[in-house]
Amino acid sequence: METVELRRIYKLGDQEVHALRGVNVKIGIGQFVSLKGRSGSGKTTLLNCLSGLDQPTDGIVRIFGEEIDKWSERKLTAWRRQQVGFIFQSLGLLPALSAYENVELILRMNKVGTKERRKITEDCLGLVGLTKWMDHRPYEMSGGQQQRVAIARALANSPRVIIADEPTGELDSKTGHEILGLFRQIVHERQMTMLMATHDSLSDQYVDQVLYLADGQINRIEIPEHTQTATTHDVADEALAMVGAEIPVEA
């Protein structure tokens, strides 16, 4: 997964807002990466471009060898449905449906057969520790349990990429640790690529890379201590000036 000179410009009346300014980044399969920066730094816009929810104004978005920035909206929609799992701060769980039904819904949308649908749904809820809570509705569950339902739903279509926007923003620190640990376990066991926009300092203990954004640019890449000897790389350095330059990470 990589971007080459990625730019996104929005029109705001007569003014132009440069949300992304020539972003170059390369992320390996099976990596858990967080995006950090102040509000308006470009985190969510970068996530949206990488997941096909938004199209860049200029530049390349290459996912598993495919340049998705050139795809039609129809092809992008099919790709997102089949290969991308989304986890948002607002969760988006349907209150009238049980945990089981919330997870199963994505499989119904993908026209998965009844027997397979049941197995996948039960497996995903079991993975996140909610086997005994399958029949409960969101309002009967804690915030952490609701987040686990959202994770199970994101995993239901066996995605290659998971996109998360502030997934621990409303959780206490204990629950945040549990959810981040679950993310790391899933990413490395299933060899998925996960990108997470966050302000949560706890995340540094679990991710493989931290990308710091400011004014629509990546100005720093940090490798946390648990991954290897902590090193901070300034984007001003010549190595990161190279298009798509990648910092090796031992997963």
PDB file of C-alpha atoms in Angstrom:
ATOM      1  CA  MET A   1       0.000   0.000   0.000  1.00  0.00           C
ATOM      2  CA  GLU A   2       1.500   3.326  -1.027  1.00  0.00           C
ATOM      3  CA  THR A   3       0.809   6.867  -2.143  1.00  0.00           C
ATOM      4  CA  VAL A   4       2.905   8.908  -4.544  1.00  0.00           C
ATOM      5  CA  GLU A   5       2.737  12.713  -4.394  1.00  0.00           C
ATOM      6  CA  LEU A   6      -0.839  12.507  -3.149  1.00  0.00           C
ATOM      7  CA  ARG A   7      -2.747  15.787  -3.158  1.00  0.00           C
ATOM      8  CA  ARG A   8      -6.317  16.605  -2.201  1.00  0.00           C
ATOM      9  CA  ILE A   9      -7.714  20.078  -2.721  1.00  0.00           C
ATOM     10  CA  TYR A  10     -11.224  21.120  -1.703  1.00  0.00           C
ATOM     11  CA  LYS A  11     -13.063  24.211  -2.875  1.00  0.00           C
ATOM     12  CA  LEU A  12     -14.459  26.377  -0.097  1.00  0.00           C
ATOM     13  CA  GLY A  13     -16.209  29.252  -1.816  1.00  0.00           C
ATOM     14  CA  ASP A  14     -13.524  31.108  -3.740  1.00  0.00           C
ATOM     15  CA  GLN A  15     -10.756  29.560  -1.664  1.00  0.00           C
ATOM     16  CA  GLU A  16      -8.849  26.305  -2.008  1.00  0.00           C
ATOM     17  CA  VAL A  17      -8.189  24.080   1.006  1.00  0.00           C
ATOM     18  CA  HIS A  18      -5.104  21.885   0.574  1.00  0.00           C
ATOM     19  CA  ALA A  19      -5.976  18.867   2.734  1.00  0.00           C
ATOM     20  CA  LEU A  20      -3.056  16.771   1.422  1.00  0.00           C
ATOM     21  CA  ARG A  21       0.141  18.235  -0.010  1.00  0.00           C
ATOM     22  CA  GLY A  22       2.248  15.683  -1.866  1.00  0.00           C
ATOM     23  CA  VAL A  23       2.057  12.759   0.579  1.00  0.00           C
ATOM     24  CA  ASN A  24       4.470   9.872  -0.073  1.00  0.00           C
ATOM     25  CA  VAL A  25       4.076   6.821   2.135  1.00  0.00           C
ATOM     26  CA  LYS A  26       4.544   3.078   1.820  1.00  0.00           C
ATOM     27  CA  ILE A  27       3.034   0.547   4.232  1.00  0.00           C
ATOM     28  CA  GLY A  28       3.698  -3.184   4.233  1.00  0.00           C
ATOM     29  CA  ILE A  29       1.261  -6.081   4.485  1.00  0.00           C
ATOM     30  CA  GLY A  30       0.564  -7.075   8.082  1.00  0.00           C
ATOM     31  CA  GLN A  31       1.461  -3.673   9.538  1.00  0.00           C
ATOM     32  CA  PHE A  32      -0.530  -1.765  12.134  1.00  0.00           C
ATOM     33  CA  VAL A  33       0.026   1.951  11.515  1.00  0.00           C
ATOM     34  CA  SER A  34      -1.344   4.977  13.345  1.00  0.00           C
ATOM     35  CA  LEU A  35      -1.810   8.466  11.928  1.00  0.00           C
ATOM     36  CA  LYS A  36      -1.448  11.344  14.358  1.00  0.00           C
ATOM     37  CA  GLY A  37      -1.781  15.089  14.121  1.00  0.00           C
ATOM     38  CA  ARG A  38      -4.012  17.980  15.093  1.00  0.00           C
ATOM     39  CA  SER A  39      -7.532  18.289  13.741  1.00  0.00           C
ATOM     40  CA  GLY A  40      -7.286  19.434  10.130  1.00  0.00           C
ATOM     41  CA  SER A  41      -3.819  17.922   9.635  1.00  0.00           C
ATOM     42  CA  GLY A  42      -5.062  15.544   6.923  1.00  0.00           C
ATOM     43  CA  LYS A  43      -5.433  12.257   8.831  1.00  0.00           C
ATOM     44  CA  THR A  44      -9.011  11.490   7.860  1.00  0.00           C
ATOM     45  CA  THR A  45      -8.525  12.709   4.291  1.00  0.00           C
ATOM     46  CA  LEU A  46      -5.553  10.367   3.883  1.00  0.00           C
ATOM     47  CA  LEU A  47      -7.581   7.457   5.284  1.00  0.00           C
ATOM     48  CA  ASN A  48     -10.431   8.269   2.920  1.00  0.00           C
ATOM     49  CA  CYS A  49      -8.125   8.344  -0.106  1.00  0.00           C
ATOM     50  CA  LEU A  50      -6.438   5.073   0.882  1.00  0.00           C
ATOM     51  CA  SER A  51      -9.811   3.356   1.307  1.00  0.00           C
ATOM     52  CA  GLY A  52     -11.369   4.741  -1.856  1.00  0.00           C
ATOM     53  CA  LEU A  53     -13.954   6.826   0.008  1.00  0.00           C
ATOM     54  CA  ASP A  54     -12.434   9.947  -1.551  1.00  0.00           C
ATOM     55  CA  GLN A  55     -10.538  10.537  -4.769  1.00  0.00           C
ATOM     56  CA  PRO A  56      -7.276  12.519  -4.745  1.00  0.00           C
ATOM     57  CA  THR A  57      -6.957  15.674  -6.801  1.00  0.00           C
ATOM     58  CA  ASP A  58      -3.561  14.468  -8.005  1.00  0.00           C
ATOM     59  CA  GLY A  59      -1.109  11.660  -7.310  1.00  0.00           C
ATOM     60  CA  ILE A  60      -1.306   7.874  -7.052  1.00  0.00           C
ATOM     61  CA  VAL A  61      -2.930   5.527  -4.535  1.00  0.00           C
ATOM     62  CA  ARG A  62      -1.579   2.023  -5.084  1.00  0.00           C
ATOM     63  CA  ILE A  63      -3.101  -0.866  -3.109  1.00  0.00           C
ATOM     64  CA  PHE A  64      -1.672  -4.363  -3.616  1.00  0.00           C
ATOM     65  CA  GLY A  65      -0.305  -3.311  -6.990  1.00  0.00           C
ATOM     66  CA  GLU A  66      -3.550  -1.701  -8.209  1.00  0.00           C
ATOM     67  CA  GLU A  67      -3.848   2.058  -8.755  1.00  0.00           C
ATOM     68  CA  ILE A  68      -7.279   2.555  -7.221  1.00  0.00           C
ATOM     69  CA  ASP A  69      -7.305   6.301  -7.895  1.00  0.00           C
ATOM     70  CA  LYS A  70      -8.042   5.409 -11.526  1.00  0.00           C
ATOM     71  CA  TRP A  71     -11.002   3.150 -10.738  1.00  0.00           C
ATOM     72  CA  SER A  72     -14.656   3.964 -11.358  1.00  0.00           C
ATOM     73  CA  GLU A  73     -16.925   4.578  -8.374  1.00  0.00           C
ATOM     74  CA  ARG A  74     -18.671   1.285  -9.069  1.00  0.00           C
ATOM     75  CA  LYS A  75     -15.402  -0.652  -8.908  1.00  0.00           C
ATOM     76  CA  LEU A  76     -14.327   1.217  -5.767  1.00  0.00           C
ATOM     77  CA  THR A  77     -17.637   0.407  -4.069  1.00  0.00           C
ATOM     78  CA  ALA A  78     -17.266  -3.300  -4.850  1.00  0.00           C
ATOM     79  CA  TRP A  79     -13.653  -3.285  -3.648  1.00  0.00           C
ATOM     80  CA  ARG A  80     -14.526  -1.554  -0.359  1.00  0.00           C
ATOM     81  CA  ARG A  81     -17.345  -3.998   0.280  1.00  0.00           C
ATOM     82  CA  GLN A  82     -15.146  -7.026  -0.340  1.00  0.00           C
ATOM     83  CA  GLN A  83     -11.691  -6.036   0.919  1.00  0.00           C
ATOM     84  CA  VAL A  84     -11.944  -3.134   3.385  1.00  0.00           C
ATOM     85  CA  GLY A  85     -13.250  -3.158   6.949  1.00  0.00           C
ATOM     86  CA  PHE A  86     -14.214   0.140   8.594  1.00  0.00           C
ATOM     87  CA  ILE A  87     -14.256   0.982  12.307  1.00  0.00           C
ATOM     88  CA  PHE A  88     -15.407   4.463  13.322  1.00  0.00           C
ATOM     89  CA  GLN A  89     -15.600   6.319  16.608  1.00  0.00           C
ATOM     90  CA  SER A  90     -19.376   6.602  16.217  1.00  0.00           C
ATOM     91  CA  LEU A  91     -19.503   2.800  15.622  1.00  0.00           C
ATOM     92  CA  GLY A  92     -22.647   2.970  13.477  1.00  0.00           C
ATOM     93  CA  LEU A  93     -24.280  -0.056  15.102  1.00  0.00           C
ATOM     94  CA  LEU A  94     -27.996  -0.386  14.389  1.00  0.00           C
ATOM     95  CA  PRO A  95     -29.746  -0.147  17.787  1.00  0.00           C
ATOM     96  CA  ALA A  96     -32.699  -2.357  16.804  1.00  0.00           C
ATOM     97  CA  LEU A  97     -30.407  -5.244  15.819  1.00  0.00           C
ATOM     98  CA  SER A  98     -28.553  -7.662  18.081  1.00  0.00           C
ATOM     99  CA  ALA A  99     -24.764  -7.994  18.038  1.00  0.00           C
ATOM    100  CA  TYR A 100     -25.189 -11.059  15.827  1.00  0.00           C
ATOM    101  CA  GLU A 101     -27.479  -9.237  13.389  1.00  0.00           C
ATOM    102  CA  ASN A 102     -25.194  -6.196  13.194  1.00  0.00           C
ATOM    103  CA  VAL A 103     -22.273  -8.396  12.151  1.00  0.00           C
ATOM    104  CA  GLU A 104     -24.342 -10.609   9.863  1.00  0.00           C
ATOM    105  CA  LEU A 105     -25.727  -7.634   7.948  1.00  0.00           C
ATOM    106  CA  ILE A 106     -22.507  -7.012   6.010  1.00  0.00           C
ATOM    107  CA  LEU A 107     -22.560 -10.656   4.881  1.00  0.00           C
ATOM    108  CA  ARG A 108     -26.168 -10.355   3.740  1.00  0.00           C
ATOM    109  CA  MET A 109     -25.156  -7.330   1.684  1.00  0.00           C
ATOM    110  CA  ASN A 110     -22.426  -9.439   0.082  1.00  0.00           C
ATOM    111  CA  LYS A 111     -24.973 -12.199  -0.642  1.00  0.00           C
ATOM    112  CA  VAL A 112     -23.199 -14.831   1.475  1.00  0.00           C
ATOM    113  CA  GLY A 113     -25.229 -18.037   1.943  1.00  0.00           C
ATOM    114  CA  THR A 114     -27.136 -18.689   5.175  1.00  0.00           C
ATOM    115  CA  LYS A 115     -24.935 -21.499   6.538  1.00  0.00           C
ATOM    116  CA  GLU A 116     -21.652 -19.730   5.775  1.00  0.00           C
ATOM    117  CA  ARG A 117     -23.074 -16.469   7.085  1.00  0.00           C
ATOM    118  CA  ARG A 118     -23.833 -18.033  10.454  1.00  0.00           C
ATOM    119  CA  LYS A 119     -20.397 -19.613  10.769  1.00  0.00           C
ATOM    120  CA  ILE A 120     -18.539 -16.403   9.882  1.00  0.00           C
ATOM    121  CA  THR A 121     -20.679 -14.290  12.219  1.00  0.00           C
ATOM    122  CA  GLU A 122     -20.209 -16.660  15.153  1.00  0.00           C
ATOM    123  CA  ASP A 123     -16.470 -16.958  14.467  1.00  0.00           C
ATOM    124  CA  CYS A 124     -15.998 -13.174  14.360  1.00  0.00           C
ATOM    125  CA  LEU A 125     -17.968 -12.573  17.550  1.00  0.00           C
ATOM    126  CA  GLY A 126     -16.064 -15.401  19.220  1.00  0.00           C
ATOM    127  CA  LEU A 127     -12.754 -13.860  18.176  1.00  0.00           C
ATOM    128  CA  VAL A 128     -13.614 -10.596  19.943  1.00  0.00           C
ATOM    129  CA  GLY A 129     -14.899 -12.401  23.046  1.00  0.00           C
ATOM    130  CA  LEU A 130     -18.633 -11.839  22.595  1.00  0.00           C
ATOM    131  CA  THR A 131     -19.972 -15.366  22.140  1.00  0.00           C
ATOM    132  CA  LYS A 132     -22.264 -14.935  25.166  1.00  0.00           C
ATOM    133  CA  TRP A 133     -23.445 -11.516  23.990  1.00  0.00           C
ATOM    134  CA  MET A 134     -24.579 -12.392  20.467  1.00  0.00           C
ATOM    135  CA  ASP A 135     -28.276 -11.798  21.183  1.00  0.00           C
ATOM    136  CA  HIS A 136     -27.807  -8.515  23.056  1.00  0.00           C
ATOM    137  CA  ARG A 137     -28.577  -5.168  21.472  1.00  0.00           C
ATOM    138  CA  PRO A 138     -26.059  -2.295  21.600  1.00  0.00           C
ATOM    139  CA  TYR A 139     -27.861  -0.442  24.403  1.00  0.00           C
ATOM    140  CA  GLU A 140     -27.502  -3.556  26.582  1.00  0.00           C
ATOM    141  CA  MET A 141     -23.718  -3.554  26.195  1.00  0.00           C
ATOM    142  CA  SER A 142     -20.820  -1.471  27.522  1.00  0.00           C
ATOM    143  CA  GLY A 143     -18.848   0.893  25.292  1.00  0.00           C
ATOM    144  CA  GLY A 144     -16.022  -1.619  25.020  1.00  0.00           C
ATOM    145  CA  GLN A 145     -18.417  -4.411  24.076  1.00  0.00           C
ATOM    146  CA  GLN A 146     -20.021  -2.220  21.421  1.00  0.00           C
ATOM    147  CA  GLN A 147     -16.580  -1.493  19.999  1.00  0.00           C
ATOM    148  CA  ARG A 148     -15.922  -5.238  19.842  1.00  0.00           C
ATOM    149  CA  VAL A 149     -19.121  -5.697  17.843  1.00  0.00           C
ATOM    150  CA  ALA A 150     -17.873  -3.030  15.428  1.00  0.00           C
ATOM    151  CA  ILE A 151     -14.545  -4.875  15.126  1.00  0.00           C
ATOM    152  CA  ALA A 152     -16.309  -8.191  14.471  1.00  0.00           C
ATOM    153  CA  ARG A 153     -18.420  -6.502  11.793  1.00  0.00           C
ATOM    154  CA  ALA A 154     -15.290  -5.072  10.145  1.00  0.00           C
ATOM    155  CA  LEU A 155     -13.734  -8.556  10.073  1.00  0.00           C
ATOM    156  CA  ALA A 156     -16.792 -10.323   8.675  1.00  0.00           C
ATOM    157  CA  ASN A 157     -15.854  -9.938   5.007  1.00  0.00           C
ATOM    158  CA  SER A 158     -12.237 -11.073   5.654  1.00  0.00           C
ATOM    159  CA  PRO A 159     -10.768  -7.720   4.581  1.00  0.00           C
ATOM    160  CA  ARG A 160      -7.182  -7.179   3.526  1.00  0.00           C
ATOM    161  CA  VAL A 161      -7.293  -3.610   4.880  1.00  0.00           C
ATOM    162  CA  ILE A 162      -8.866  -2.196   8.043  1.00  0.00           C
ATOM    163  CA  ILE A 163      -9.482   1.548   8.352  1.00  0.00           C
ATOM    164  CA  ALA A 164     -10.177   2.943  11.828  1.00  0.00           C
ATOM    165  CA  ASP A 165     -10.924   6.575  12.702  1.00  0.00           C
ATOM    166  CA  GLU A 166     -10.502   7.364  16.431  1.00  0.00           C
ATOM    167  CA  PRO A 167     -11.670   3.872  17.489  1.00  0.00           C
ATOM    168  CA  THR A 168     -10.685   4.318  21.152  1.00  0.00           C
ATOM    169  CA  GLY A 169     -11.682   7.962  21.476  1.00  0.00           C
ATOM    170  CA  GLU A 170     -14.663   7.294  23.761  1.00  0.00           C
ATOM    171  CA  LEU A 171     -13.133   4.460  25.792  1.00  0.00           C
ATOM    172  CA  ASP A 172     -11.441   4.491  29.207  1.00  0.00           C
ATOM    173  CA  SER A 173      -7.749   3.572  29.328  1.00  0.00           C
ATOM    174  CA  LYS A 174      -8.305  -0.036  30.470  1.00  0.00           C
ATOM    175  CA  THR A 175     -10.769  -0.737  27.670  1.00  0.00           C
ATOM    176  CA  GLY A 176      -8.558   1.171  25.238  1.00  0.00           C
ATOM    177  CA  HIS A 177      -5.642  -1.151  26.052  1.00  0.00           C
ATOM    178  CA  GLU A 178      -7.871  -4.184  25.499  1.00  0.00           C
ATOM    179  CA  ILE A 179      -9.131  -2.947  22.122  1.00  0.00           C
ATOM    180  CA  LEU A 180      -5.668  -1.926  20.891  1.00  0.00           C
ATOM    181  CA  GLY A 181      -4.259  -5.282  21.964  1.00  0.00           C
ATOM    182  CA  LEU A 182      -7.047  -6.998  20.050  1.00  0.00           C
ATOM    183  CA  PHE A 183      -6.246  -4.912  16.965  1.00  0.00           C
ATOM    184  CA  ARG A 184      -2.583  -5.892  17.120  1.00  0.00           C
ATOM    185  CA  GLN A 185      -3.419  -9.569  17.565  1.00  0.00           C
ATOM    186  CA  ILE A 186      -5.823  -9.591  14.613  1.00  0.00           C
ATOM    187  CA  VAL A 187      -3.520  -7.649  12.285  1.00  0.00           C
ATOM    188  CA  HIS A 188      -0.521  -9.886  12.862  1.00  0.00           C
ATOM    189  CA  GLU A 189      -2.368 -13.202  12.998  1.00  0.00           C
ATOM    190  CA  ARG A 190      -4.378 -12.498   9.846  1.00  0.00           C
ATOM    191  CA  GLN A 191      -1.698 -10.475   8.041  1.00  0.00           C
ATOM    192  CA  MET A 192      -4.032  -7.556   7.425  1.00  0.00           C
ATOM    193  CA  THR A 193      -2.946  -3.968   6.994  1.00  0.00           C
ATOM    194  CA  MET A 194      -4.536  -1.590   9.496  1.00  0.00           C
ATOM    195  CA  LEU A 195      -4.479   2.201   9.405  1.00  0.00           C
ATOM    196  CA  MET A 196      -5.794   4.094  12.401  1.00  0.00           C
ATOM    197  CA  ALA A 197      -6.238   7.838  12.888  1.00  0.00           C
ATOM    198  CA  THR A 198      -5.945   8.548  16.597  1.00  0.00           C
ATOM    199  CA  HIS A 199      -5.025  11.014  19.325  1.00  0.00           C
ATOM    200  CA  ASP A 200      -4.646   8.173  21.832  1.00  0.00           C
ATOM    201  CA  SER A 201      -1.118   7.984  23.273  1.00  0.00           C
ATOM    202  CA  LEU A 202      -1.789   4.373  24.333  1.00  0.00           C
ATOM    203  CA  SER A 203      -1.657   3.323  20.688  1.00  0.00           C
ATOM    204  CA  ASP A 204       2.132   3.793  20.531  1.00  0.00           C
ATOM    205  CA  GLN A 205       2.497   0.616  22.592  1.00  0.00           C
ATOM    206  CA  TYR A 206       0.744  -1.471  19.936  1.00  0.00           C
ATOM    207  CA  VAL A 207       1.417  -0.087  16.451  1.00  0.00           C
ATOM    208  CA  ASP A 208       4.345  -0.797  14.125  1.00  0.00           C
ATOM    209  CA  GLN A 209       4.662   2.767  12.826  1.00  0.00           C
ATOM    210  CA  VAL A 210       3.392   6.212  13.763  1.00  0.00           C
ATOM    211  CA  LEU A 211       2.936   8.730  10.944  1.00  0.00           C
ATOM    212  CA  TYR A 212       2.745  12.340  12.130  1.00  0.00           C
ATOM    213  CA  LEU A 213       0.833  14.720   9.865  1.00  0.00           C
ATOM    214  CA  ALA A 214       0.799  18.508   9.853  1.00  0.00           C
ATOM    215  CA  ASP A 215      -0.731  20.810   7.242  1.00  0.00           C
ATOM    216  CA  GLY A 216      -1.454  17.927   4.888  1.00  0.00           C
ATOM    217  CA  GLN A 217       2.058  16.468   4.948  1.00  0.00           C
ATOM    218  CA  ILE A 218       3.820  13.641   6.780  1.00  0.00           C
ATOM    219  CA  ASN A 219       6.592  15.403   8.669  1.00  0.00           C
ATOM    220  CA  ARG A 220       7.761  12.562  10.893  1.00  0.00           C
ATOM    221  CA  ILE A 221       7.702   8.762  11.029  1.00  0.00           C
ATOM    222  CA  GLU A 222       8.346   7.039  14.338  1.00  0.00           C
ATOM    223  CA  ILE A 223       9.074   3.395  15.072  1.00  0.00           C
ATOM    224  CA  PRO A 224       7.889   2.560  18.628  1.00  0.00           C
ATOM    225  CA  GLU A 225      10.295   0.925  21.078  1.00  0.00           C
ATOM    226  CA  HIS A 226       8.415  -2.359  21.224  1.00  0.00           C
ATOM    227  CA  THR A 227       9.007  -2.839  17.487  1.00  0.00           C
ATOM    228  CA  GLN A 228      12.704  -2.020  17.436  1.00  0.00           C
ATOM    229  CA  THR A 229      15.030   0.588  18.882  1.00  0.00           C
ATOM    230  CA  ALA A 230      13.007   3.784  18.826  1.00  0.00           C
ATOM    231  CA  THR A 231      14.046   5.962  15.931  1.00  0.00           C
ATOM    232  CA  THR A 232      12.570   9.178  14.683  1.00  0.00           C
ATOM    233  CA  HIS A 233      12.913  10.007  11.013  1.00  0.00           C
ATOM    234  CA  ASP A 234      12.460  13.549   9.754  1.00  0.00           C
ATOM    235  CA  VAL A 235      10.782  13.751   6.395  1.00  0.00           C
ATOM    236  CA  ALA A 236      13.259  16.458   5.500  1.00  0.00           C
ATOM    237  CA  ASP A 237      15.917  13.763   5.316  1.00  0.00           C
ATOM    238  CA  GLU A 238      16.912  12.701   1.839  1.00  0.00           C
ATOM    239  CA  ALA A 239      15.784   9.099   2.385  1.00  0.00           C
ATOM    240  CA  LEU A 240      12.184  10.129   2.916  1.00  0.00           C
ATOM    241  CA  ALA A 241      12.314  12.609   0.075  1.00  0.00           C
ATOM    242  CA  MET A 242      12.350   9.605  -2.218  1.00  0.00           C
ATOM    243  CA  VAL A 243       8.965   8.728  -3.647  1.00  0.00           C
ATOM    244  CA  GLY A 244       7.369   6.000  -1.573  1.00  0.00           C
ATOM    245  CA  ALA A 245      10.418   5.592   0.640  1.00  0.00           C
ATOM    246  CA  GLU A 246       9.760   2.862   3.182  1.00  0.00           C
ATOM    247  CA  ILE A 247      11.231   2.477   6.633  1.00  0.00           C
ATOM    248  CA  PRO A 248      11.715  -1.251   7.333  1.00  0.00           C
ATOM    249  CA  VAL A 249       9.856  -2.613  10.313  1.00  0.00           C
ATOM    250  CA  GLU A 250      10.277  -5.937  12.050  1.00  0.00           C
ATOM    251  CA  ALA A 251       6.749  -7.100  12.753  1.00  0.00           C
TER     252      ALA A 251
END
